[in-house]
PDB file of C-alpha atoms in Angstrom:
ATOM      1  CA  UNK A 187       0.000   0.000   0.000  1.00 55.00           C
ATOM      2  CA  UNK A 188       2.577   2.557   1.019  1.00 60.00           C
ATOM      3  CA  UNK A 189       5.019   1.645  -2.326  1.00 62.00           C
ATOM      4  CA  UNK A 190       1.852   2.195  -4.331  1.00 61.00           C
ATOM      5  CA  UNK A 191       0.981   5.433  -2.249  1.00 63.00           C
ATOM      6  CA  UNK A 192       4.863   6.947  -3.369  1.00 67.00           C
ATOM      7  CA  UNK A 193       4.556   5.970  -6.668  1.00 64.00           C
ATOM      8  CA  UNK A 194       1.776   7.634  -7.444  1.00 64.00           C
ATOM      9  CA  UNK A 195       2.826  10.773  -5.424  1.00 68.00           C
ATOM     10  CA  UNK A 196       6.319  10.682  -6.998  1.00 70.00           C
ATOM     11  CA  UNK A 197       4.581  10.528 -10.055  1.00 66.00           C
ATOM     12  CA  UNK A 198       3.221  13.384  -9.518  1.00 63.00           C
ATOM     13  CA  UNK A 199       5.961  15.324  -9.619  1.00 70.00           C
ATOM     14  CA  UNK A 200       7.197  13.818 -13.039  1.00 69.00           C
ATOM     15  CA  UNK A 201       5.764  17.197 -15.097  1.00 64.00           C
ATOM     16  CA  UNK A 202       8.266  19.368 -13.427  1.00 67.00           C
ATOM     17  CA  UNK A 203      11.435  17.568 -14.712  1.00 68.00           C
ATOM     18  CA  UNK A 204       9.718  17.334 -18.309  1.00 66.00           C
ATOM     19  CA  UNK A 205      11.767  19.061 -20.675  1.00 68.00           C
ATOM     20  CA  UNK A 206      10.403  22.825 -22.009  1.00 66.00           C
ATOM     21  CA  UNK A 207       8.936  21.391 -25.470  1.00 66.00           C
ATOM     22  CA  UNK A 208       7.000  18.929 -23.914  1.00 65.00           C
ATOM     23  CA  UNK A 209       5.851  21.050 -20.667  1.00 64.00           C
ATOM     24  CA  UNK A 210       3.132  22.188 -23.107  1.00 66.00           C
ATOM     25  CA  UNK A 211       1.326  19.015 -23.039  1.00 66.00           C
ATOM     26  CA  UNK A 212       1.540  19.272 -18.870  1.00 68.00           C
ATOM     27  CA  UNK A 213      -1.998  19.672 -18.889  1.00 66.00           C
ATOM     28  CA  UNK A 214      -2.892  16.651 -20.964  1.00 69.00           C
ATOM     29  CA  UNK A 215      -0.752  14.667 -18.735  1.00 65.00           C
ATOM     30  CA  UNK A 216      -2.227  15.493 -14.956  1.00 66.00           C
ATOM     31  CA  UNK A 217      -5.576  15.577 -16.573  1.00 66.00           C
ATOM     32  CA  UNK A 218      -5.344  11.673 -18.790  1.00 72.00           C
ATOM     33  CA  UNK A 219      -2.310  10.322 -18.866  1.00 72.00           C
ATOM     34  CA  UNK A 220      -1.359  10.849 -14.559  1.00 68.00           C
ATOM     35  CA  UNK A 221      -5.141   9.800 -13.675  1.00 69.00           C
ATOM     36  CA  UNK A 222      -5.043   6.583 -15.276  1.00 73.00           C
ATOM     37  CA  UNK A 223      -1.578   5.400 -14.670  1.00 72.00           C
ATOM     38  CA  UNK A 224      -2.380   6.686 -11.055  1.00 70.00           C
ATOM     39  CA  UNK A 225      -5.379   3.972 -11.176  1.00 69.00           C
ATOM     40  CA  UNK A 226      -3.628   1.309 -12.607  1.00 72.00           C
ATOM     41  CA  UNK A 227      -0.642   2.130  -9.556  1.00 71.00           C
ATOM     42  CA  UNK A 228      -3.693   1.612  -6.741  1.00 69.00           C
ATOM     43  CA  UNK A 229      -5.494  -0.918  -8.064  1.00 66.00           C
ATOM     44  CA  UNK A 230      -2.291  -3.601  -9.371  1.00 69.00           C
ATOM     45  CA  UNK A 231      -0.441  -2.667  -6.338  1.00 68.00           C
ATOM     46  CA  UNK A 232      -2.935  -2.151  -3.356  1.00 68.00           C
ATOM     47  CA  UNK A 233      -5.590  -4.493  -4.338  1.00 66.00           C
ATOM     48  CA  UNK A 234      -2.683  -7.441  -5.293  1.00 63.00           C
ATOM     49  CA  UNK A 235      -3.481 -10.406  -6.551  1.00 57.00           C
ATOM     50  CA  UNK A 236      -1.404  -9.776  -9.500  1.00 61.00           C
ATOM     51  CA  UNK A 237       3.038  -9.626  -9.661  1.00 62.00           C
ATOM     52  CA  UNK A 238       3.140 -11.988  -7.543  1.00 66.00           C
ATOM     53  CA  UNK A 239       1.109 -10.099  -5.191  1.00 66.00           C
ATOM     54  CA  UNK A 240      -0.976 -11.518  -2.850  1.00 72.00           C
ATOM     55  CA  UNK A 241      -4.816 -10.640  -2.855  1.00 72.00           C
ATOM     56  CA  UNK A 242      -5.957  -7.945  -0.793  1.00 70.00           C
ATOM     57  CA  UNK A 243      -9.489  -7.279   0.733  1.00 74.00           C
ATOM     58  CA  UNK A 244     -10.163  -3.430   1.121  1.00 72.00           C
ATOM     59  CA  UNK A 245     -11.318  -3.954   4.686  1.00 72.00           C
ATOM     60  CA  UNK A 246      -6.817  -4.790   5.131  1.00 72.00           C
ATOM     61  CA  UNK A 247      -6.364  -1.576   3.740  1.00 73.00           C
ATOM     62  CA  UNK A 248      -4.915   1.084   5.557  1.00 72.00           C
ATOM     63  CA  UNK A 249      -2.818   3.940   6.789  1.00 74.00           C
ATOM     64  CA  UNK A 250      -1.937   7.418   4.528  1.00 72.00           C
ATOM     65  CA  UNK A 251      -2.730   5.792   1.535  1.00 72.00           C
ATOM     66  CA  UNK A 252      -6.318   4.837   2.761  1.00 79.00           C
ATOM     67  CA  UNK A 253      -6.762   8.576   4.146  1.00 81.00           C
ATOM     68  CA  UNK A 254      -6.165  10.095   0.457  1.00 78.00           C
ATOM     69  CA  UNK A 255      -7.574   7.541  -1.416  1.00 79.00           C
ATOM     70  CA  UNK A 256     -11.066   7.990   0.711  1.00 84.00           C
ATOM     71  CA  UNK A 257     -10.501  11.645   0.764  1.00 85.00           C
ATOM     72  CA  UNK A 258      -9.795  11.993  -3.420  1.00 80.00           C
ATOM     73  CA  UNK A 259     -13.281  10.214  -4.096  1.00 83.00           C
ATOM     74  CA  UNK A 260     -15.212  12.013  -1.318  1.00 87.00           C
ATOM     75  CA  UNK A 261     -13.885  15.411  -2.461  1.00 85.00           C
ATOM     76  CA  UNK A 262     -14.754  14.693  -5.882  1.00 84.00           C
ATOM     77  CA  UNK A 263     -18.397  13.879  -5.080  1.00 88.00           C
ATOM     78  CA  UNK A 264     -19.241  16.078  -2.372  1.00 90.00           C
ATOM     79  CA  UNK A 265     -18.444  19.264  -4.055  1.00 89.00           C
ATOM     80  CA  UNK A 266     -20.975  19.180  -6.581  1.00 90.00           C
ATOM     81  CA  UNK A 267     -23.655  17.572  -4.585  1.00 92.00           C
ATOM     82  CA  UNK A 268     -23.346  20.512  -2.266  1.00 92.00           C
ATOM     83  CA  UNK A 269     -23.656  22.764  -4.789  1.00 92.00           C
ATOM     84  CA  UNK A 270     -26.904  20.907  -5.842  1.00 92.00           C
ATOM     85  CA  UNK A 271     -28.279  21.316  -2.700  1.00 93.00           C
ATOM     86  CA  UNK A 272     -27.307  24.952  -1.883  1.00 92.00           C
ATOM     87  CA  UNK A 273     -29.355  25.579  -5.120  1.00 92.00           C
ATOM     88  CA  UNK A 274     -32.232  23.120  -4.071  1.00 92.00           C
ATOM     89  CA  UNK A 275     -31.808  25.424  -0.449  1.00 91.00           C
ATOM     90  CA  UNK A 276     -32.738  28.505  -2.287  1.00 89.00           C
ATOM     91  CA  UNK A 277     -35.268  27.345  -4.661  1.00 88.00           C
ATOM     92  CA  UNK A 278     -38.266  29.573  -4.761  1.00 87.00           C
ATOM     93  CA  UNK A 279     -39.835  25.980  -4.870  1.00 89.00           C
ATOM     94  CA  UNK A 280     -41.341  25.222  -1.708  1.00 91.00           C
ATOM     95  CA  UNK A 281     -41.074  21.120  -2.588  1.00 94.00           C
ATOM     96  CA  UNK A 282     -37.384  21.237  -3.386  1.00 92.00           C
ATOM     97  CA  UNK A 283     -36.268  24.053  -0.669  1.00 92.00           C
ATOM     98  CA  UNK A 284     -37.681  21.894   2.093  1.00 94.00           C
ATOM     99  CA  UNK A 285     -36.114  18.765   1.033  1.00 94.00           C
ATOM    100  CA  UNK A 286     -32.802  20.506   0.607  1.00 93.00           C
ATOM    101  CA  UNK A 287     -32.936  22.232   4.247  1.00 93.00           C
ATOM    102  CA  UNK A 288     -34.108  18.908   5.794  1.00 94.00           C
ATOM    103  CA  UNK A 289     -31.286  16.861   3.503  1.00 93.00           C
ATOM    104  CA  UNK A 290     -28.751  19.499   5.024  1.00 93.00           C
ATOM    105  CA  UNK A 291     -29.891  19.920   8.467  1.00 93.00           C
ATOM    106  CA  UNK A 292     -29.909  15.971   9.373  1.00 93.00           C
ATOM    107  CA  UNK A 293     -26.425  15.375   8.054  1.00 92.00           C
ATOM    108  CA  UNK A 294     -25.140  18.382   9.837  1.00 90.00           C
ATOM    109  CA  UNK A 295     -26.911  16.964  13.104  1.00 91.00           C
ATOM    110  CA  UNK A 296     -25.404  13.477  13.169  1.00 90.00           C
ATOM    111  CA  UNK A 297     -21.984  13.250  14.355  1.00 90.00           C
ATOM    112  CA  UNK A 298     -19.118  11.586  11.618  1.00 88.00           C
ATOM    113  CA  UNK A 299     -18.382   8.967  13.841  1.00 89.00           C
ATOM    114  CA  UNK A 300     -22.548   7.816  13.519  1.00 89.00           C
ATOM    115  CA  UNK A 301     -22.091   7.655  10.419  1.00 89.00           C
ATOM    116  CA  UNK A 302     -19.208   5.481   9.643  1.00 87.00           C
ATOM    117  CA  UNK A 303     -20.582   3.227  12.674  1.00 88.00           C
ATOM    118  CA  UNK A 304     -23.834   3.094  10.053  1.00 87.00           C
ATOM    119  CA  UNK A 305     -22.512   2.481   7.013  1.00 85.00           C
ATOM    120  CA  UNK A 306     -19.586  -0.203   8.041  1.00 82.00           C
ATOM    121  CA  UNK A 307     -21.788  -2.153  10.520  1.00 82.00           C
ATOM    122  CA  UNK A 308     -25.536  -1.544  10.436  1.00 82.00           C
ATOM    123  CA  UNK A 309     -25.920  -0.728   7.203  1.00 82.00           C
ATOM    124  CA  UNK A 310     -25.294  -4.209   6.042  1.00 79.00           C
ATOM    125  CA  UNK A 311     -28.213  -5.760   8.154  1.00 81.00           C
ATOM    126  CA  UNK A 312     -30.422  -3.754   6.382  1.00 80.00           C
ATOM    127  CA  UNK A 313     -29.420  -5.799   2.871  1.00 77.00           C
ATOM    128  CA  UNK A 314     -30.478  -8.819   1.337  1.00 78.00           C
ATOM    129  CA  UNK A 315     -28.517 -11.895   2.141  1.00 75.00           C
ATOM    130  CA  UNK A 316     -27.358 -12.198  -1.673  1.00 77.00           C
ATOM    131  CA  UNK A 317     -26.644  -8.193  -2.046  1.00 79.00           C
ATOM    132  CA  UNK A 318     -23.017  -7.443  -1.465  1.00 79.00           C
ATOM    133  CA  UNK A 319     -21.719  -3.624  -1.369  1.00 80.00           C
ATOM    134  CA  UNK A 320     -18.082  -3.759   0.358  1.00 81.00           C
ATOM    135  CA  UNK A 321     -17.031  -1.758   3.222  1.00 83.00           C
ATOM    136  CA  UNK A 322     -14.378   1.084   1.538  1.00 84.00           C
ATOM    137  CA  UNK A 323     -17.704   1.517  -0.829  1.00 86.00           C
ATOM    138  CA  UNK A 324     -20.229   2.408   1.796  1.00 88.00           C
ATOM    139  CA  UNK A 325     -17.872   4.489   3.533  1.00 89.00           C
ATOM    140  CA  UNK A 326     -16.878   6.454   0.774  1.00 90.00           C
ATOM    141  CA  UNK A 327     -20.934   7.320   0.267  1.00 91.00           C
ATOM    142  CA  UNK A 328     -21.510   7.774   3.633  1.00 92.00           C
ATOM    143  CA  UNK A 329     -19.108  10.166   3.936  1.00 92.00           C
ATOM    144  CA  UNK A 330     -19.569  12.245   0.951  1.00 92.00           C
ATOM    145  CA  UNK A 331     -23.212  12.356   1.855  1.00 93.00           C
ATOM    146  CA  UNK A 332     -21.778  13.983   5.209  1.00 93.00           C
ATOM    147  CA  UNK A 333     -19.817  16.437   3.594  1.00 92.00           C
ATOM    148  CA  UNK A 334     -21.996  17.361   0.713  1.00 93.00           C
ATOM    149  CA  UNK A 335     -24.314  18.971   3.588  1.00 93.00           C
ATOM    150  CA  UNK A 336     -21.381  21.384   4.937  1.00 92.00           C
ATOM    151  CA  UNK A 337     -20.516  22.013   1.270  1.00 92.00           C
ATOM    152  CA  UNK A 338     -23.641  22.697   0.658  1.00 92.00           C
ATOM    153  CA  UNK A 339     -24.087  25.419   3.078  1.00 92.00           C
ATOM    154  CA  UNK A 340     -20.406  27.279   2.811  1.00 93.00           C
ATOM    155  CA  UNK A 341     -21.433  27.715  -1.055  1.00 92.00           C
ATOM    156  CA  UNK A 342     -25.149  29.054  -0.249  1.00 91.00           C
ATOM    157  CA  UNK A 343     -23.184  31.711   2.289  1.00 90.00           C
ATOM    158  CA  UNK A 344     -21.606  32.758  -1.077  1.00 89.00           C
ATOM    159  CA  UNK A 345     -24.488  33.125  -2.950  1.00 89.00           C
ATOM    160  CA  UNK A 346     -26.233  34.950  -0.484  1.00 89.00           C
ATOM    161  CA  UNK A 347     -23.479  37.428  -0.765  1.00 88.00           C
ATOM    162  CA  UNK A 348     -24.163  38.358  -3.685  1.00 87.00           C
ATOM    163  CA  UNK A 349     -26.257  41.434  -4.656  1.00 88.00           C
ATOM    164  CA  UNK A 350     -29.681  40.834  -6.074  1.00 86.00           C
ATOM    165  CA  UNK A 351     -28.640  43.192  -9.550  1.00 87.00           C
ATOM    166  CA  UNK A 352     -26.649  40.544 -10.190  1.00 86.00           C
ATOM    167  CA  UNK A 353     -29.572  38.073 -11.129  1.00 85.00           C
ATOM    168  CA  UNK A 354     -31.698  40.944 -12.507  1.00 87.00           C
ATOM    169  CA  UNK A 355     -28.887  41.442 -14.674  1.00 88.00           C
ATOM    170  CA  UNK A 356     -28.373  37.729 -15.735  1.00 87.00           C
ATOM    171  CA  UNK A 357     -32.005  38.022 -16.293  1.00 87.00           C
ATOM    172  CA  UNK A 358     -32.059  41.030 -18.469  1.00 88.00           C
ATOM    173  CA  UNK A 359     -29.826  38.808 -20.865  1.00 86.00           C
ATOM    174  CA  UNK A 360     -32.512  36.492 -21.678  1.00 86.00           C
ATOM    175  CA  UNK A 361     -30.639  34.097 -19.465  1.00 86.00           C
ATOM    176  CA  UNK A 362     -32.544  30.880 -17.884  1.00 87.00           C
ATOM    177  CA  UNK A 363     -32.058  29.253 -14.247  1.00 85.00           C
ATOM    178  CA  UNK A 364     -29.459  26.817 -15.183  1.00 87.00           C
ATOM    179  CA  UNK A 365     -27.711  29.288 -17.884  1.00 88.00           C
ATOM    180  CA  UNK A 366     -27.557  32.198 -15.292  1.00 89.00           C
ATOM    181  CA  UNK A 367     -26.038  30.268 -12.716  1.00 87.00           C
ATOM    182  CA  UNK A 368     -23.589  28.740 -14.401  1.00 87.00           C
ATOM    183  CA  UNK A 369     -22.041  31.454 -16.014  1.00 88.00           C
ATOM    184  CA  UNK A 370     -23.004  34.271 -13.855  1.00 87.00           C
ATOM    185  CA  UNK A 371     -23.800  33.736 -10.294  1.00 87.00           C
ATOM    186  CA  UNK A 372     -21.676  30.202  -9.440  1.00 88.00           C
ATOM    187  CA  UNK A 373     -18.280  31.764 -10.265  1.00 88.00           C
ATOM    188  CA  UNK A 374     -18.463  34.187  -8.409  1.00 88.00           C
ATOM    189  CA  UNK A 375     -20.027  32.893  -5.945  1.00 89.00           C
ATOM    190  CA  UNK A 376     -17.312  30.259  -5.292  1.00 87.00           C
ATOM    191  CA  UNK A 377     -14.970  32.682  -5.997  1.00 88.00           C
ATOM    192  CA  UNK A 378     -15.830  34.035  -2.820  1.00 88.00           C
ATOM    193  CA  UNK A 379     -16.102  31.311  -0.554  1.00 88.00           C
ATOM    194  CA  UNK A 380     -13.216  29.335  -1.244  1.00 87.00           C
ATOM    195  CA  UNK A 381     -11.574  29.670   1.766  1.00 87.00           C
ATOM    196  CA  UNK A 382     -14.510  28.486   3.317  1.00 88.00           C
ATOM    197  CA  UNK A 383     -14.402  25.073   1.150  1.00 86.00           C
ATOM    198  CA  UNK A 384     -10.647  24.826   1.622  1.00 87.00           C
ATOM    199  CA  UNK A 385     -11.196  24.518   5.359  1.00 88.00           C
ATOM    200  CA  UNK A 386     -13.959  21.734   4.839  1.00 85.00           C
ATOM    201  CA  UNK A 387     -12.008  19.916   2.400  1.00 85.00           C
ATOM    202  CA  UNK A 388      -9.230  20.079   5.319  1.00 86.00           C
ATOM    203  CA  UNK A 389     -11.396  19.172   7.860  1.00 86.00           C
ATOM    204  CA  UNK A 390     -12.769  16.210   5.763  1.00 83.00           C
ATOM    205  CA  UNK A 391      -9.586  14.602   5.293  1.00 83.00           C
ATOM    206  CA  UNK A 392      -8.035  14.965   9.229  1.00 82.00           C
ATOM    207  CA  UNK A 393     -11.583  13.342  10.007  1.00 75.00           C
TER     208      UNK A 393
END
């Protein structure tokens, strides 16, 4: 686990020794080329059962490399599902609004430690006999369905912030619901509250 955690962190590095005429295709390499040899790294290496390797179950997993690797996923899910429900939060829909403030408000109210408890050792009870769904899975939902709720409510602090002429003029464009906030208010909305998601990205991965 920990060779395959430095490999893929010293691969990381590989783009600043490139060479200057091929530190133009940096960005095609951290966004394809890392990603999937980063993949192939974890899986060959920390899952085994190939080199030689001896099979390993994800519940044997552990350490840094378990910390990042639950981290990567949750960050990667939780962010937009927050933003989903800060929008669904101030929806001048009554259905979706309420959802969204009851969706936020019970995650916010149930302490981390509940919910890893839940989904590692009740959750399971609660499935059919022939259903299977391992452990690092359910965690990894759990979890980002934790976090998506304090995402959720850093980003709808930033769009509160912003002044109503803002929308009137994103209106005045012709501009729909999905089209305005996309290119109008979400960027600068997040724009302004990334400190405030830097500190709960932090705070998810020392939890």
């Amino acid at each position: 686990i920990n060779t395959a955690f430095i490999l893929v962190i010293a691969l990381g590095f590989v783009g600043y020794f490139m060479k200057e005429n091929l530190k133009k295709y940096l960005a095609l390499y951290y966004v394809i080329i890392y990603p999937m040899i980063a993949y192939l790294v974890i899986y060959y290496l920390i899952s085994g059962g190939s080199f030689g390797l001896q099979w390993v179950e994800t519940g044997a997993w552990g350490g840094l490399s378990l910390t990042f690797i639950v981290s990567f996923f949750c960050l990667i899910f939780c962010f937009p599902l927050g933003m989903v429900f800060a929008l669904g939060r101030r929806s001048n829909l009554p259905v979706i609004k309420y959802i969204s403030i009851c969706y936020i408000e019970f995650w916010r109210g149930v302490p981390l430690i509940t919910v890893l408890f839940m989904s590692s050792v009740m959750f399971p009870m609660f499935l059919p006999e022939d259903f299977f769904m391992d452990k690092l899975v359910r965690v990894i939902i759990a979890i980002t369905l934790f976090e998506a709720a304090y995402c959720a409510e850093v980003i709808r602090g930033g769009l509160q912030s912003l002044p109503r002429g803002q929308y009137d003029a994103a209106k005045s464009l012709g501009m729909g619901y999905w089209k305005m906030h996309i290119f109008v208010i979400l960027p600068q909305a997040l724009k302004l509250v990334i400190p405030g998601i830097a500190n709960t990205f932090l705070a998810l991965v020392k939890d």
